[in-house]
Short mmCIF file of C-alpha atoms in Angstrom, two decimals:
data_model
loop_
_atom_site.label_atom_id
_atom_site.label_comp_id
_atom_site.label_asym_id
_atom_site.label_seq_id
_atom_site.Cartn_x
_atom_site.Cartn_y
_atom_site.Cartn_z
CA MET K 1 0.00 0.00 0.00
CA ALA K 2 1.45 3.34 -1.01
CA MET K 3 1.09 6.21 1.43
CA THR K 4 1.83 9.91 1.31
CA VAL K 5 2.95 11.64 4.48
CA VAL K 6 2.94 15.42 4.80
CA LEU K 7 5.60 16.82 7.13
CA ASP K 8 5.90 20.32 8.49
CA ASP K 9 9.04 22.22 7.50
CA GLU K 10 10.84 21.62 10.81
CA THR K 11 10.26 17.85 10.73
CA SER K 12 11.18 17.63 7.05
CA LEU K 13 14.43 19.52 7.63
CA ALA K 14 15.34 17.33 10.63
CA LEU K 15 14.63 14.18 8.61
CA THR K 16 16.66 15.43 5.64
CA ARG K 17 19.64 16.38 7.83
CA LEU K 18 19.64 13.05 9.64
CA ALA K 19 19.25 11.09 6.42
CA LYS K 20 22.16 12.98 4.86
CA ALA K 21 24.36 12.34 7.92
CA ARG K 22 23.54 8.62 7.66
CA GLY K 23 24.03 8.48 3.89
CA GLN K 24 20.39 7.62 3.26
CA ALA K 25 17.58 9.10 1.27
CA PRO K 26 15.02 10.82 3.50
CA GLU K 27 12.31 8.47 2.21
CA ALA K 28 14.38 5.42 3.19
CA LEU K 29 15.01 6.82 6.66
CA ALA K 30 11.31 7.61 7.09
CA ARG K 31 10.40 4.01 6.15
CA GLU K 32 13.02 2.67 8.57
CA VAL K 33 11.80 4.84 11.43
CA ILE K 34 8.16 3.93 10.83
CA LEU K 35 8.97 0.21 10.66
CA ASP K 36 11.03 0.40 13.88
CA MET K 37 8.28 2.27 15.69
CA ALA K 38 5.61 -0.15 14.49
CA ALA K 39 7.69 -3.13 15.66
CA GLU K 40 8.24 -1.53 19.07
CA GLU K 41 4.52 -0.81 19.42
CA GLN K 42 3.65 -4.39 18.47
CA ASP K 43 6.09 -5.70 21.09
CA LEU K 44 4.61 -3.37 23.70
CA LEU K 45 1.06 -4.48 22.88
CA ALA K 46 2.06 -8.15 23.07
CA TYR K 47 3.76 -7.53 26.43
CA ALA K 48 0.64 -5.77 27.76
CA GLU K 49 -1.62 -8.58 26.54
CA GLU K 50 0.66 -11.12 28.24
CA GLY K 51 0.43 -9.14 31.47
CA GLU K 52 -3.35 -8.96 31.26
CA GLN K 53 -3.49 -12.73 30.71
CA ASP K 54 -1.24 -13.26 33.74
CA LEU K 55 -3.59 -11.13 35.83
CA ARG K 56 -6.66 -13.05 34.64
CA GLU K 57 -4.96 -16.35 35.51
CA GLY K 58 -3.72 -15.19 38.91
CA ARG K 59 -0.02 -15.08 38.05
CA ILE K 60 0.84 -12.04 40.13
CA HIS K 61 3.50 -11.01 42.67
CA SER K 62 3.19 -8.89 45.76
CA GLU K 63 4.97 -5.55 46.06
CA ALA K 64 7.29 -7.08 48.65
CA GLU K 65 8.26 -9.89 46.25
CA ILE K 66 8.99 -7.40 43.50
CA ARG K 67 11.05 -5.20 45.82
CA ARG K 68 13.12 -8.23 46.92
CA PHE K 69 13.64 -9.26 43.31
CA LEU K 70 14.74 -5.75 42.30
CA ALA K 71 17.09 -5.51 45.30
CA GLU K 72 18.67 -8.84 44.33
CA MET K 73 19.07 -7.71 40.72
CA LYS K 74 20.64 -4.44 41.85
CA GLU K 75 23.03 -6.31 44.14
CA ARG K 76 24.05 -8.65 41.31
CA ALA K 77 24.57 -5.74 38.91
CA GLU K 78 26.69 -3.85 41.43
CA ALA K 79 28.77 -6.97 42.08
CA GLU K 80 29.29 -7.43 38.34
CA ILE K 81 30.35 -3.79 37.96
CA GLU K 82 32.89 -4.22 40.76
CA ARG K 83 34.12 -7.50 39.24
CA ARG K 84 34.71 -5.79 35.91
CA LYS K 85 36.71 -3.03 37.58
CA GLN K 86 39.23 -5.58 38.86
CA PRO K 87 42.34 -6.09 36.72
CA ASN K 88 42.49 -9.41 34.91
#
């Protein structure tokens, strides 16, 4: 399906500058950006639907469980950062 998109001058100029810096035609960059955004939105919708299904089926966690999980993840990340600072 062919589509025509009308851009205001500011958006058109920004798109043209970015496309030139990337060595692309503005039309190609616009297609790329639209495809990326559409894919991200589809992923977000699928994630939300999965969460709604989990809620319907009772797969939930308490706030305390989530806080413990996040604290553990933070601790692991900090330990990994410290490990990477050590000389080999």
